[in-house]
Amino acid sequence: MDSKPVIQVNNLVKKFGDNVILNGINQTVHRGEVVCVIGPSGAGKSTFLRCLNMLETPTSGEIYFQDQDVTKMNDKQLQQMRANMGMVFQDFNLFSNMSVIDNVTLALRKVKKVDPDKAKKTGLRLLDQVGLAEKADAYPANLSGGQQQRVAIARALAMNPQVMLFDEPTSALDPEMVGDVLDIMKKLADSGMTMVVVTHEMGFAKNVANTIWFMDDGNIQEAASPKDFFSHPKSDRAKDFLQKILNA
C-alpha cells in the first residue's frame, strides 16, 4: 500500500436544506487500500461516496483526488476524473436497450474515442474476467441481478480507473447471487485496486478490507483495521451496531 493518499477529504459537509447529512468528514484513502464503509441506514454512507466523485455536490469542504480538488473542477475535468474513479451502483444502471458488450464499451467509445474494434476486444476481455464472456450479445433483461452487477463492474473497469467506488453493490441481489459479485470484488482487491466500498456484507469487510470506517450521524466515528474494529470497537455506538448486525 502506497503511503501517498490517492483521495484526501478535508472537512466535508453536505446539507439538504437544514438537514446535515455529512458533518465535517476528514479521511484519506491510500493507493492500494481497500476501505469498507459500514454503519446504520441513514448514516450518510452513500451520500459520502457520491460526493467523492461529485455525483453529489458538497456544501463545503475539499476532496482531493490525485492532488486535485474535485470540488473546483469544471465539467470536462469532472468527466476525466470520473473515468479514473469508477463507480458501481446498487441498482446496476445498465442501459436496457443496449447489449452487454455495448454497455461495457460505451464510455470507451464515446469518452475515450477508442476504435470500436479495439473497444470490443477490451470489453470481451473484461467480461471474461467477470465470468460473462458468453453473455456479450445478451441484453440486461435476460440476465440475473448478479450477472447485471458483474457487467456493471466490467463497465467501470473498462475505463482503467485508479480507484473503484462501490455503493452497496450486493444490496439489490438475491442471496445466492451475492457470492459471485463479492468474489469479483475480492479478486480486484487482491490485484491491488484501490477500493472504497459501502457495504452491509460484514464477512467481506472483515476478510478483504484493510481499513474499516464506521459511519454514523454524518461522520466517521471510528477508523480501524478489521481485526481491531470487529474485536474491540471503541465507541458504544459501534458496539451496539455490531451486536445487532452480527446477531441478526
Coordinates of N, CA and C in Angstrom, one line a residue:
M1 N 0.8 -1.2 0.0 CA 0.0 0.0 0.0 C 0.9 1.3 0.0
D2 N 0.6 2.1 -0.9 CA 1.4 3.4 -1.1 C 1.1 4.3 0.1
S3 N 2.1 5.0 0.6 CA 1.9 5.9 1.7 C 1.3 7.2 1.3
K4 N 1.3 7.5 0.0 CA 0.8 8.8 -0.5 C -0.8 8.6 -0.7
P5 N -1.6 9.5 -0.2 CA -3.0 9.4 -0.4 C -3.4 9.6 -1.8
V6 N -4.3 8.8 -2.3 CA -4.9 9.0 -3.6 C -6.2 9.8 -3.5
I7 N -6.9 9.7 -2.3 CA -8.0 10.5 -2.0 C -7.8 11.1 -0.6
Q8 N -8.0 12.4 -0.6 CA -8.0 13.1 0.8 C -9.2 14.0 0.9
V9 N -9.9 13.8 2.0 CA -11.2 14.5 2.3 C -10.9 15.4 3.5
N10 N -11.2 16.7 3.3 CA -11.0 17.7 4.3 C -12.3 18.4 4.7
N11 N -12.7 18.2 5.9 CA -13.9 18.9 6.5 C -15.1 18.9 5.5
L12 N -15.5 17.7 5.0 CA -16.6 17.6 4.1 C -17.9 17.7 4.8
V13 N -18.7 18.7 4.3 CA -20.1 18.9 4.8 C -21.0 18.8 3.6
K14 N -22.2 18.1 3.8 CA -23.2 18.1 2.9 C -24.6 18.3 3.6
K15 N -25.3 19.3 3.2 CA -26.6 19.6 3.7 C -27.7 19.5 2.6
F16 N -28.8 19.0 3.0 CA -30.0 19.1 2.1 C -31.0 20.0 2.9
G17 N -31.0 21.3 2.5 CA -31.8 22.3 3.3 C -31.1 22.4 4.7
D18 N -31.9 22.2 5.7 CA -31.4 22.3 7.1 C -30.9 21.0 7.6
N19 N -31.1 19.9 6.8 CA -30.7 18.6 7.2 C -29.2 18.3 6.9
V20 N -28.4 18.1 7.9 CA -27.0 17.9 7.8 C -26.8 16.4 7.6
I21 N -26.3 16.0 6.4 CA -26.1 14.6 6.1 C -24.6 14.2 6.4
L22 N -23.7 15.1 6.0 CA -22.3 14.8 6.3 C -21.8 16.0 7.1
N23 N -21.1 15.7 8.2 CA -20.8 16.8 9.2 C -19.3 16.9 9.5
G24 N -18.5 17.3 8.5 CA -17.1 17.6 8.7 C -16.2 16.4 8.7
I25 N -16.3 15.6 7.6 CA -15.5 14.4 7.5 C -14.1 14.7 7.0
N26 N -13.1 14.1 7.7 CA -11.7 14.2 7.4 C -11.2 12.8 7.3
Q27 N -10.7 12.3 6.1 CA -10.2 11.0 5.9 C -9.3 11.0 4.7
T28 N -8.5 9.9 4.6 CA -7.6 9.7 3.5 C -7.7 8.2 3.0
V29 N -7.6 8.0 1.7 CA -7.5 6.7 1.2 C -6.2 6.6 0.4
H30 N -5.4 5.6 0.7 CA -4.1 5.4 0.1 C -4.2 4.4 -1.1
R31 N -3.2 4.6 -2.0 CA -3.2 3.7 -3.2 C -3.1 2.3 -2.8
G32 N -3.9 1.4 -3.3 CA -3.9 0.0 -3.0 C -4.7 -0.4 -1.8
E33 N -5.3 0.6 -1.1 CA -6.1 0.3 0.1 C -7.5 0.0 -0.2
V34 N -8.1 -1.0 0.5 CA -9.5 -1.3 0.4 C -10.2 -0.8 1.7
V35 N -11.0 0.2 1.6 CA -11.8 0.7 2.7 C -13.2 0.3 2.6
C36 N -13.7 -0.3 3.7 CA -15.1 -0.6 3.8 C -15.8 0.3 4.7
V37 N -16.8 1.0 4.2 CA -17.6 2.0 5.0 C -18.9 1.3 5.5
I38 N -19.0 1.1 6.8 CA -20.2 0.4 7.3 C -20.9 1.3 8.3
G39 N -22.1 1.0 8.6 CA -22.9 1.7 9.6 C -24.3 1.6 9.3
P40 N -25.2 2.2 10.2 CA -26.6 2.0 10.1 C -27.2 2.8 8.9
S41 N -28.4 2.4 8.4 CA -29.0 3.1 7.4 C -29.3 4.6 7.8
G42 N -29.1 5.5 6.9 CA -29.3 6.9 7.2 C -28.1 7.6 7.8
A43 N -26.9 6.9 7.8 CA -25.7 7.4 8.4 C -25.0 8.4 7.4
G44 N -25.4 8.3 6.2 CA -24.7 9.2 5.2 C -23.7 8.5 4.3
K45 N -23.7 7.2 4.3 CA -22.6 6.5 3.7 C -22.7 6.6 2.1
S46 N -23.9 6.5 1.5 CA -24.0 6.6 0.1 C -23.8 8.0 -0.4
T47 N -24.3 9.0 0.4 CA -24.0 10.4 0.1 C -22.5 10.7 0.1
F48 N -21.8 10.2 1.1 CA -20.4 10.4 1.2 C -19.7 9.8 -0.1
L49 N -20.1 8.6 -0.5 CA -19.4 8.0 -1.6 C -19.7 8.8 -2.9
R50 N -21.0 9.3 -3.0 CA -21.3 10.1 -4.2 C -20.7 11.5 -4.2
C51 N -20.3 12.0 -3.1 CA -19.6 13.3 -3.0 C -18.1 13.1 -3.6
L52 N -17.6 11.9 -3.3 CA -16.2 11.6 -3.7 C -16.0 11.9 -5.2
N53 N -16.9 11.5 -6.1 CA -16.8 11.8 -7.5 C -17.8 12.8 -8.0
M54 N -18.3 13.6 -7.1 CA -19.1 14.8 -7.4 C -20.5 14.4 -8.0
L55 N -21.0 13.2 -7.8 CA -22.3 13.0 -8.2 C -23.3 13.7 -7.3
E56 N -22.8 14.0 -6.1 CA -23.4 14.9 -5.1 C -22.5 16.1 -4.9
T57 N -23.0 17.3 -4.9 CA -22.1 18.4 -4.7 C -22.0 18.8 -3.3
P58 N -20.8 18.7 -2.7 CA -20.6 19.0 -1.3 C -21.1 20.5 -1.0
T59 N -21.6 20.7 0.2 CA -21.9 22.0 0.7 C -20.7 22.8 1.0
S60 N -19.7 22.2 1.6 CA -18.4 22.8 1.8 C -17.4 21.7 2.1
G61 N -16.1 22.1 2.1 CA -15.0 21.2 2.3 C -14.2 20.9 1.0
E62 N -13.2 20.1 1.1 CA -12.3 19.8 -0.1 C -12.2 18.3 -0.2
I63 N -12.2 17.8 -1.5 CA -11.9 16.4 -1.8 C -10.8 16.4 -2.8
Y64 N -9.6 15.9 -2.5 CA -8.5 15.9 -3.4 C -8.4 14.4 -3.9
F65 N -8.3 14.3 -5.2 CA -8.1 13.1 -5.9 C -6.8 13.3 -6.8
Q66 N -5.8 12.5 -6.4 CA -4.5 12.7 -7.1 C -4.1 14.1 -7.1
D67 N -4.2 14.7 -5.9 CA -3.7 16.1 -5.6 C -4.5 17.2 -6.3
Q68 N -5.6 16.9 -6.9 CA -6.5 17.9 -7.5 C -7.8 18.0 -6.7
D69 N -8.3 19.2 -6.4 CA -9.5 19.4 -5.7 C -10.7 19.2 -6.6
V70 N -11.4 18.1 -6.5 CA -12.5 17.8 -7.4 C -13.7 18.8 -7.3
T71 N -13.8 19.4 -6.1 CA -14.9 20.4 -5.9 C -14.7 21.6 -6.7
K72 N -13.5 21.8 -7.3 CA -13.3 23.0 -8.1 C -13.1 22.7 -9.6
M73 N -13.4 21.4 -10.0 CA -13.3 21.0 -11.4 C -14.4 21.5 -12.2
N74 N -14.1 21.8 -13.5 CA -15.2 22.1 -14.5 C -15.7 20.8 -15.0
D75 N -16.7 20.9 -15.9 CA -17.4 19.7 -16.4 C -16.4 18.7 -17.1
K76 N -15.5 19.3 -17.9 CA -14.6 18.4 -18.7 C -13.6 17.7 -17.7
Q77 N -13.2 18.5 -16.7 CA -12.3 17.9 -15.7 C -13.0 16.8 -14.9
L78 N -14.3 17.0 -14.6 CA -15.1 16.1 -13.8 C -15.2 14.8 -14.6
Q79 N -15.5 14.9 -15.9 CA -15.7 13.7 -16.8 C -14.4 12.9 -16.8
Q80 N -13.3 13.5 -16.9 CA -12.0 12.8 -16.8 C -11.7 12.2 -15.5
M81 N -12.0 12.9 -14.4 CA -11.9 12.4 -13.1 C -12.7 11.1 -12.9
R82 N -14.0 11.2 -13.3 CA -14.9 10.0 -13.1 C -14.4 8.8 -13.9
A83 N -13.7 9.0 -15.0 CA -13.2 7.9 -15.8 C -12.1 7.2 -14.9
N84 N -11.4 8.0 -14.1 CA -10.4 7.4 -13.2 C -10.8 7.0 -11.9
M85 N -12.1 7.2 -11.6 CA -12.7 6.8 -10.3 C -14.1 6.1 -10.6
G86 N -13.9 4.8 -11.0 CA -15.1 4.1 -11.4 C -16.1 3.9 -10.3
M87 N -17.4 3.8 -10.7 CA -18.4 3.6 -9.6 C -19.4 2.5 -10.0
V88 N -19.7 1.7 -9.1 CA -20.7 0.6 -9.2 C -21.8 0.9 -8.3
F89 N -23.0 1.0 -8.8 CA -24.2 1.3 -8.0 C -25.0 0.1 -7.6
Q90 N -25.8 0.3 -6.6 CA -26.6 -0.9 -6.1 C -27.6 -1.4 -7.1
D91 N -28.1 -0.5 -8.0 CA -29.2 -0.9 -8.9 C -28.6 -1.0 -10.4
F92 N -27.3 -1.3 -10.5 CA -26.7 -1.6 -11.8 C -26.6 -0.5 -12.8
N93 N -27.7 0.2 -13.1 CA -27.7 1.4 -14.0 C -27.2 1.0 -15.4
L94 N -27.6 -0.2 -15.9 CA -27.2 -0.6 -17.3 C -28.3 0.0 -18.2
F95 N -27.9 0.2 -19.5 CA -28.9 0.6 -20.5 C -29.6 -0.6 -21.0
S96 N -30.9 -0.6 -20.8 CA -31.7 -1.8 -21.1 C -31.8 -2.0 -22.6
N97 N -31.6 -1.0 -23.4 CA -31.8 -1.1 -24.9 C -30.5 -1.4 -25.6
M98 N -29.4 -1.7 -24.8 CA -28.1 -2.0 -25.4 C -27.6 -3.3 -24.9
S99 N -26.9 -4.0 -25.8 CA -26.3 -5.3 -25.4 C -25.3 -5.2 -24.3
V100 N -25.0 -6.3 -23.7 CA -23.9 -6.3 -22.6 C -22.6 -5.7 -23.1
I101 N -22.2 -6.1 -24.3 CA -20.9 -5.6 -24.8 C -20.9 -4.1 -25.1
D102 N -22.1 -3.6 -25.6 CA -22.2 -2.2 -25.8 C -22.3 -1.4 -24.5
N103 N -22.9 -2.0 -23.5 CA -22.9 -1.3 -22.2 C -21.5 -1.1 -21.7
V104 N -20.7 -2.2 -21.8 CA -19.4 -2.2 -21.3 C -18.5 -1.2 -22.0
T105 N -18.7 -1.1 -23.3 CA -17.7 -0.4 -24.2 C -18.2 1.0 -24.5
L106 N -19.4 1.4 -24.1 CA -20.0 2.7 -24.4 C -19.0 3.9 -24.1
A107 N -18.6 3.9 -22.8 CA -17.7 5.1 -22.4 C -16.4 5.0 -23.1
L108 N -15.9 3.8 -23.4 CA -14.6 3.7 -24.1 C -14.7 4.4 -25.5
R109 N -15.9 4.1 -26.1 CA -16.1 4.6 -27.5 C -16.4 6.1 -27.5
K110 N -17.3 6.5 -26.6 CA -17.8 7.9 -26.6 C -16.9 8.9 -25.9
V111 N -16.3 8.4 -24.7 CA -15.5 9.4 -23.9 C -14.0 9.3 -24.3
K112 N -13.5 8.1 -24.4 CA -12.1 7.9 -24.7 C -11.8 7.8 -26.2
K113 N -12.9 7.8 -27.0 CA -12.8 7.7 -28.5 C -11.9 6.6 -29.0
V114 N -12.1 5.4 -28.3 CA -11.4 4.2 -28.7 C -12.0 3.6 -29.9
D115 N -11.2 3.1 -30.8 CA -11.7 2.4 -32.0 C -12.7 1.3 -31.6
P116 N -13.9 1.2 -32.3 CA -14.9 0.2 -31.8 C -14.4 -1.2 -31.8
D117 N -13.5 -1.6 -32.7 CA -13.0 -3.0 -32.7 C -12.1 -3.2 -31.4
K118 N -11.3 -2.2 -31.2 CA -10.4 -2.3 -30.0 C -11.2 -2.2 -28.7
A119 N -12.2 -1.4 -28.7 CA -13.1 -1.3 -27.5 C -13.8 -2.7 -27.3
K120 N -14.2 -3.3 -28.3 CA -14.9 -4.6 -28.2 C -13.9 -5.6 -27.6
K121 N -12.7 -5.6 -28.1 CA -11.7 -6.6 -27.6 C -11.5 -6.4 -26.1
T122 N -11.4 -5.1 -25.7 CA -11.2 -4.8 -24.3 C -12.4 -5.3 -23.5
G123 N -13.6 -5.0 -24.0 CA -14.9 -5.4 -23.4 C -15.0 -6.9 -23.2
L124 N -14.6 -7.6 -24.2 CA -14.7 -9.1 -24.1 C -13.7 -9.6 -23.1
R125 N -12.5 -9.0 -23.0 CA -11.5 -9.4 -22.0 C -12.1 -9.2 -20.6
L126 N -12.7 -8.0 -20.4 CA -13.3 -7.7 -19.1 C -14.5 -8.6 -18.7
L127 N -15.3 -8.9 -19.7 CA -16.4 -9.8 -19.5 C -15.9 -11.2 -19.1
D128 N -14.9 -11.6 -19.8 CA -14.3 -12.9 -19.4 C -13.7 -12.8 -18.0
Q129 N -13.2 -11.7 -17.6 CA -12.6 -11.5 -16.2 C -13.7 -11.7 -15.2
V130 N -15.0 -11.2 -15.5 CA -16.1 -11.3 -14.5 C -16.9 -12.5 -14.8
G131 N -16.5 -13.4 -15.7 CA -17.1 -14.7 -15.9 C -18.4 -14.6 -16.8
L132 N -18.4 -13.6 -17.7 CA -19.6 -13.4 -18.5 C -19.3 -13.2 -20.0
A133 N -18.2 -13.8 -20.5 CA -17.9 -13.6 -21.9 C -19.0 -14.1 -22.8
E134 N -19.7 -15.2 -22.4 CA -20.7 -15.8 -23.2 C -22.0 -15.0 -23.3
K135 N -22.1 -13.9 -22.4 CA -23.3 -13.1 -22.4 C -23.1 -11.7 -23.2
A136 N -22.0 -11.6 -23.9 CA -21.7 -10.4 -24.6 C -22.8 -9.8 -25.4
D137 N -23.6 -10.7 -26.1 CA -24.6 -10.2 -27.0 C -26.0 -10.2 -26.4
A138 N -26.1 -10.6 -25.1 CA -27.3 -10.6 -24.4 C -27.7 -9.2 -24.0
Y139 N -29.0 -9.0 -23.6 CA -29.4 -7.8 -23.1 C -29.7 -7.9 -21.6
P140 N -29.6 -6.7 -20.8 CA -29.7 -6.8 -19.4 C -30.9 -7.5 -18.9
A141 N -32.0 -7.4 -19.5 CA -33.3 -8.0 -19.1 C -33.2 -9.5 -19.1
N142 N -32.2 -10.1 -19.8 CA -32.1 -11.5 -19.9 C -31.0 -12.0 -18.9
L143 N -30.5 -11.2 -18.1 CA -29.5 -11.5 -17.1 C -30.1 -11.5 -15.7
S144 N -29.5 -12.3 -14.8 CA -29.9 -12.2 -13.4 C -29.3 -10.9 -12.8
G145 N -29.8 -10.6 -11.6 CA -29.2 -9.4 -10.9 C -27.7 -9.5 -10.7
G146 N -27.3 -10.7 -10.3 CA -25.8 -10.8 -10.0 C -25.0 -10.7 -11.3
Q147 N -25.6 -11.2 -12.4 CA -24.9 -11.0 -13.7 C -24.9 -9.6 -14.1
Q148 N -26.0 -8.9 -13.9 CA -26.0 -7.4 -14.3 C -25.0 -6.7 -13.5
Q149 N -24.9 -7.0 -12.2 CA -23.9 -6.3 -11.4 C -22.5 -6.6 -11.8
R150 N -22.2 -7.8 -12.3 CA -20.9 -8.1 -12.8 C -20.6 -7.4 -14.1
V151 N -21.6 -7.2 -14.9 CA -21.5 -6.4 -16.1 C -21.1 -4.9 -15.7
A152 N -21.8 -4.4 -14.7 CA -21.6 -3.1 -14.3 C -20.1 -2.9 -13.8
I153 N -19.6 -3.9 -13.1 CA -18.2 -3.9 -12.7 C -17.3 -3.8 -13.9
A154 N -17.6 -4.7 -14.9 CA -16.8 -4.7 -16.1 C -16.8 -3.3 -16.8
R155 N -18.0 -2.7 -16.8 CA -18.1 -1.4 -17.5 C -17.2 -0.4 -16.8
A156 N -17.2 -0.4 -15.4 CA -16.4 0.6 -14.7 C -14.9 0.3 -14.9
L157 N -14.5 -1.0 -15.0 CA -13.1 -1.3 -15.2 C -12.7 -1.0 -16.6
A158 N -13.6 -0.9 -17.6 CA -13.2 -0.6 -19.0 C -12.5 0.7 -19.1
M159 N -12.7 1.7 -18.2 CA -12.0 2.9 -18.3 C -10.6 2.9 -17.6
N160 N -10.3 1.7 -17.1 CA -9.0 1.6 -16.5 C -8.8 2.6 -15.3
P161 N -9.7 2.5 -14.3 CA -9.7 3.5 -13.3 C -8.6 3.3 -12.3
Q162 N -8.3 4.4 -11.6 CA -7.3 4.3 -10.5 C -7.9 3.8 -9.2
V163 N -9.2 4.1 -9.0 CA -10.0 3.8 -7.8 C -11.3 3.3 -8.2
M164 N -11.9 2.4 -7.5 CA -13.2 1.9 -7.7 C -14.1 2.2 -6.4
L165 N -15.2 2.8 -6.7 CA -16.2 3.0 -5.6 C -17.4 2.1 -5.8
F166 N -17.8 1.5 -4.7 CA -18.9 0.5 -4.7 C -20.0 1.0 -3.7
D167 N -21.2 1.2 -4.2 CA -22.2 1.7 -3.3 C -23.2 0.5 -3.1
E168 N -23.0 -0.2 -2.0 CA -23.8 -1.3 -1.6 C -24.1 -2.2 -2.8
P169 N -23.1 -2.8 -3.4 CA -23.2 -3.4 -4.7 C -24.0 -4.7 -4.6
T170 N -24.2 -5.3 -3.4 CA -25.0 -6.6 -3.3 C -26.3 -6.4 -2.7
S171 N -26.7 -5.2 -2.4 CA -28.0 -5.0 -1.6 C -29.2 -5.3 -2.4
A172 N -29.2 -5.2 -3.7 CA -30.3 -5.5 -4.5 C -30.4 -6.9 -5.1
L173 N -29.4 -7.8 -4.6 CA -29.3 -9.1 -5.2 C -30.0 -10.2 -4.3
D174 N -30.5 -11.2 -4.9 CA -30.9 -12.4 -4.2 C -29.7 -13.0 -3.5
P175 N -29.9 -13.6 -2.3 CA -28.7 -14.1 -1.5 C -27.8 -15.0 -2.3
E176 N -28.3 -15.8 -3.2 CA -27.4 -16.8 -3.9 C -26.6 -16.1 -4.9
M177 N -26.9 -14.8 -5.3 CA -26.2 -14.1 -6.3 C -25.0 -13.3 -5.6
V178 N -25.1 -13.1 -4.3 CA -24.1 -12.2 -3.7 C -22.7 -12.7 -3.8
G179 N -22.5 -14.0 -3.6 CA -21.2 -14.5 -3.6 C -20.4 -14.3 -4.8
D180 N -21.0 -14.4 -6.0 CA -20.3 -14.2 -7.3 C -19.8 -12.8 -7.4
V181 N -20.6 -11.8 -7.0 CA -20.2 -10.4 -7.0 C -19.0 -10.1 -6.0
L182 N -19.2 -10.7 -4.8 CA -18.1 -10.5 -3.8 C -16.8 -11.1 -4.2
D183 N -16.9 -12.3 -4.9 CA -15.7 -12.9 -5.4 C -14.9 -12.1 -6.4
I184 N -15.7 -11.4 -7.3 CA -15.1 -10.5 -8.3 C -14.4 -9.3 -7.6
M185 N -15.1 -8.8 -6.6 CA -14.5 -7.7 -5.8 C -13.3 -8.1 -5.0
K186 N -13.3 -9.3 -4.5 CA -12.1 -9.8 -3.8 C -10.9 -9.9 -4.7
K187 N -11.2 -10.4 -5.9 CA -10.1 -10.6 -6.9 C -9.5 -9.2 -7.3
L188 N -10.4 -8.2 -7.4 CA -9.9 -6.8 -7.7 C -9.1 -6.3 -6.5
A189 N -9.5 -6.6 -5.3 CA -8.7 -6.1 -4.1 C -7.3 -6.8 -4.1
D190 N -7.3 -8.1 -4.4 CA -6.1 -8.9 -4.5 C -5.1 -8.4 -5.6
S191 N -5.7 -7.8 -6.6 CA -4.9 -7.3 -7.7 C -4.3 -5.9 -7.4
G192 N -4.6 -5.3 -6.2 CA -4.1 -4.1 -5.9 C -4.9 -2.9 -6.2
M193 N -6.2 -3.1 -6.6 CA -7.1 -2.0 -6.9 C -7.4 -1.2 -5.6
T194 N -7.4 0.1 -5.7 CA -7.8 0.9 -4.6 C -9.4 1.0 -4.6
M195 N -10.0 0.6 -3.5 CA -11.4 0.5 -3.4 C -12.0 1.2 -2.2
V196 N -13.1 1.8 -2.4 CA -13.9 2.3 -1.3 C -15.3 1.7 -1.4
V197 N -15.7 0.9 -0.4 CA -16.9 0.0 -0.6 C -17.9 0.3 0.6
V198 N -19.0 0.8 0.2 CA -20.1 0.9 1.2 C -20.8 -0.4 1.2
T199 N -20.9 -1.1 2.3 CA -21.4 -2.5 2.3 C -22.1 -2.8 3.7
H200 N -23.0 -3.8 3.6 CA -23.5 -4.4 4.8 C -23.0 -5.9 4.9
E201 N -22.1 -6.2 4.0 CA -21.5 -7.6 4.0 C -20.3 -7.6 5.0
M202 N -20.6 -8.0 6.2 CA -19.6 -7.9 7.2 C -18.5 -9.0 7.0
G203 N -18.8 -10.1 6.4 CA -17.7 -11.1 6.1 C -16.7 -10.5 5.1
F204 N -17.2 -9.9 4.1 CA -16.3 -9.2 3.1 C -15.5 -8.1 3.8
A205 N -16.1 -7.3 4.6 CA -15.4 -6.2 5.3 C -14.3 -6.8 6.2
K206 N -14.6 -7.9 6.9 CA -13.7 -8.4 7.8 C -12.5 -9.1 7.1
N207 N -12.8 -9.7 6.0 CA -11.7 -10.6 5.3 C -11.0 -9.8 4.2
V208 N -11.5 -8.8 3.6 CA -10.9 -8.2 2.4 C -10.4 -6.7 2.7
A209 N -11.1 -6.0 3.6 CA -10.7 -4.6 3.8 C -9.4 -4.5 4.5
N210 N -8.6 -3.4 4.2 CA -7.5 -3.0 5.0 C -8.0 -2.1 6.2
T211 N -9.0 -1.4 5.9 CA -9.5 -0.4 6.9 C -11.0 -0.4 6.9
I212 N -11.6 -0.3 8.1 CA -13.0 -0.1 8.3 C -13.3 1.3 8.8
W213 N -14.2 2.0 8.1 CA -14.7 3.2 8.6 C -16.1 3.0 9.1
F214 N -16.4 3.2 10.4 CA -17.7 3.1 10.9 C -18.3 4.5 10.9
M215 N -19.5 4.6 10.2 CA -20.1 5.9 10.0 C -21.5 5.9 10.7
D216 N -21.7 7.0 11.4 CA -23.0 7.3 12.0 C -23.1 8.8 12.2
D217 N -24.4 9.3 12.1 CA -24.6 10.7 12.3 C -23.8 11.6 11.4
G218 N -23.5 11.2 10.2 CA -22.9 12.0 9.2 C -21.4 12.2 9.4
N219 N -20.8 11.3 10.2 CA -19.3 11.3 10.3 C -18.7 10.0 10.5
I220 N -17.4 9.9 10.3 CA -16.7 8.6 10.6 C -16.4 8.6 12.0
Q221 N -17.1 7.7 12.7 CA -16.9 7.6 14.2 C -15.7 6.8 14.6
E222 N -15.3 5.8 13.8 CA -14.1 5.0 14.0 C -13.5 4.6 12.7
A223 N -12.2 4.6 12.7 CA -11.4 4.1 11.5 C -10.4 3.2 12.1
A224 N -10.4 1.9 11.7 CA -9.6 0.9 12.3 C -9.4 -0.3 11.4
S225 N -8.4 -1.1 11.7 CA -8.2 -2.3 10.9 C -9.4 -3.2 11.2
P226 N -9.8 -4.2 10.3 CA -10.9 -5.1 10.6 C -10.7 -5.8 11.9
K227 N -9.5 -6.3 12.1 CA -9.3 -7.1 13.4 C -9.6 -6.2 14.6
D228 N -9.1 -5.0 14.6 CA -9.4 -4.1 15.8 C -10.8 -3.8 15.9
F229 N -11.4 -3.4 14.7 CA -12.8 -3.0 14.8 C -13.8 -4.1 15.2
F230 N -13.6 -5.2 14.6 CA -14.6 -6.3 14.9 C -14.3 -6.9 16.3
S231 N -13.1 -6.9 16.8 CA -12.8 -7.5 18.1 C -12.9 -6.5 19.2
H232 N -12.5 -5.2 18.9 CA -12.5 -4.2 20.0 C -13.1 -2.9 19.5
P233 N -14.3 -2.8 19.1 CA -14.9 -1.5 18.8 C -14.8 -0.5 19.9
K234 N -14.4 0.7 19.7 CA -14.2 1.7 20.7 C -15.4 2.4 21.3
S235 N -16.3 2.8 20.3 CA -17.5 3.6 20.7 C -18.6 2.6 21.1
D236 N -19.5 3.1 22.0 CA -20.7 2.4 22.4 C -21.6 2.2 21.1
R237 N -21.6 3.2 20.2 CA -22.5 3.1 19.1 C -22.0 2.0 18.1
A238 N -20.7 1.9 18.0 CA -20.2 0.8 17.1 C -20.4 -0.6 17.8
K239 N -20.3 -0.7 19.1 CA -20.5 -1.9 19.8 C -22.0 -2.3 19.6
D240 N -22.9 -1.4 19.7 CA -24.3 -1.6 19.6 C -24.7 -2.1 18.2
F241 N -24.1 -1.4 17.2 CA -24.3 -1.7 15.8 C -23.8 -3.2 15.5
L242 N -22.6 -3.5 15.9 CA -22.1 -4.8 15.7 C -22.9 -5.9 16.4
Q243 N -23.3 -5.6 17.6 CA -24.1 -6.6 18.3 C -25.4 -6.9 17.6
K244 N -26.0 -5.9 17.0 CA -27.3 -6.1 16.3 C -27.1 -6.8 15.0
I245 N -26.1 -6.4 14.2 CA -25.9 -6.9 12.9 C -25.3 -8.3 12.9
L246 N -24.4 -8.6 13.8 CA -23.8 -9.9 13.9 C -24.7 -11.0 14.5
N247 N -25.6 -10.5 15.3 CA -26.6 -11.4 15.9 C -27.9 -11.5 15.2
A248 N -28.0 -10.8 14.1 CA -29.3 -10.8 13.4 C -29.5 -12.2 12.7

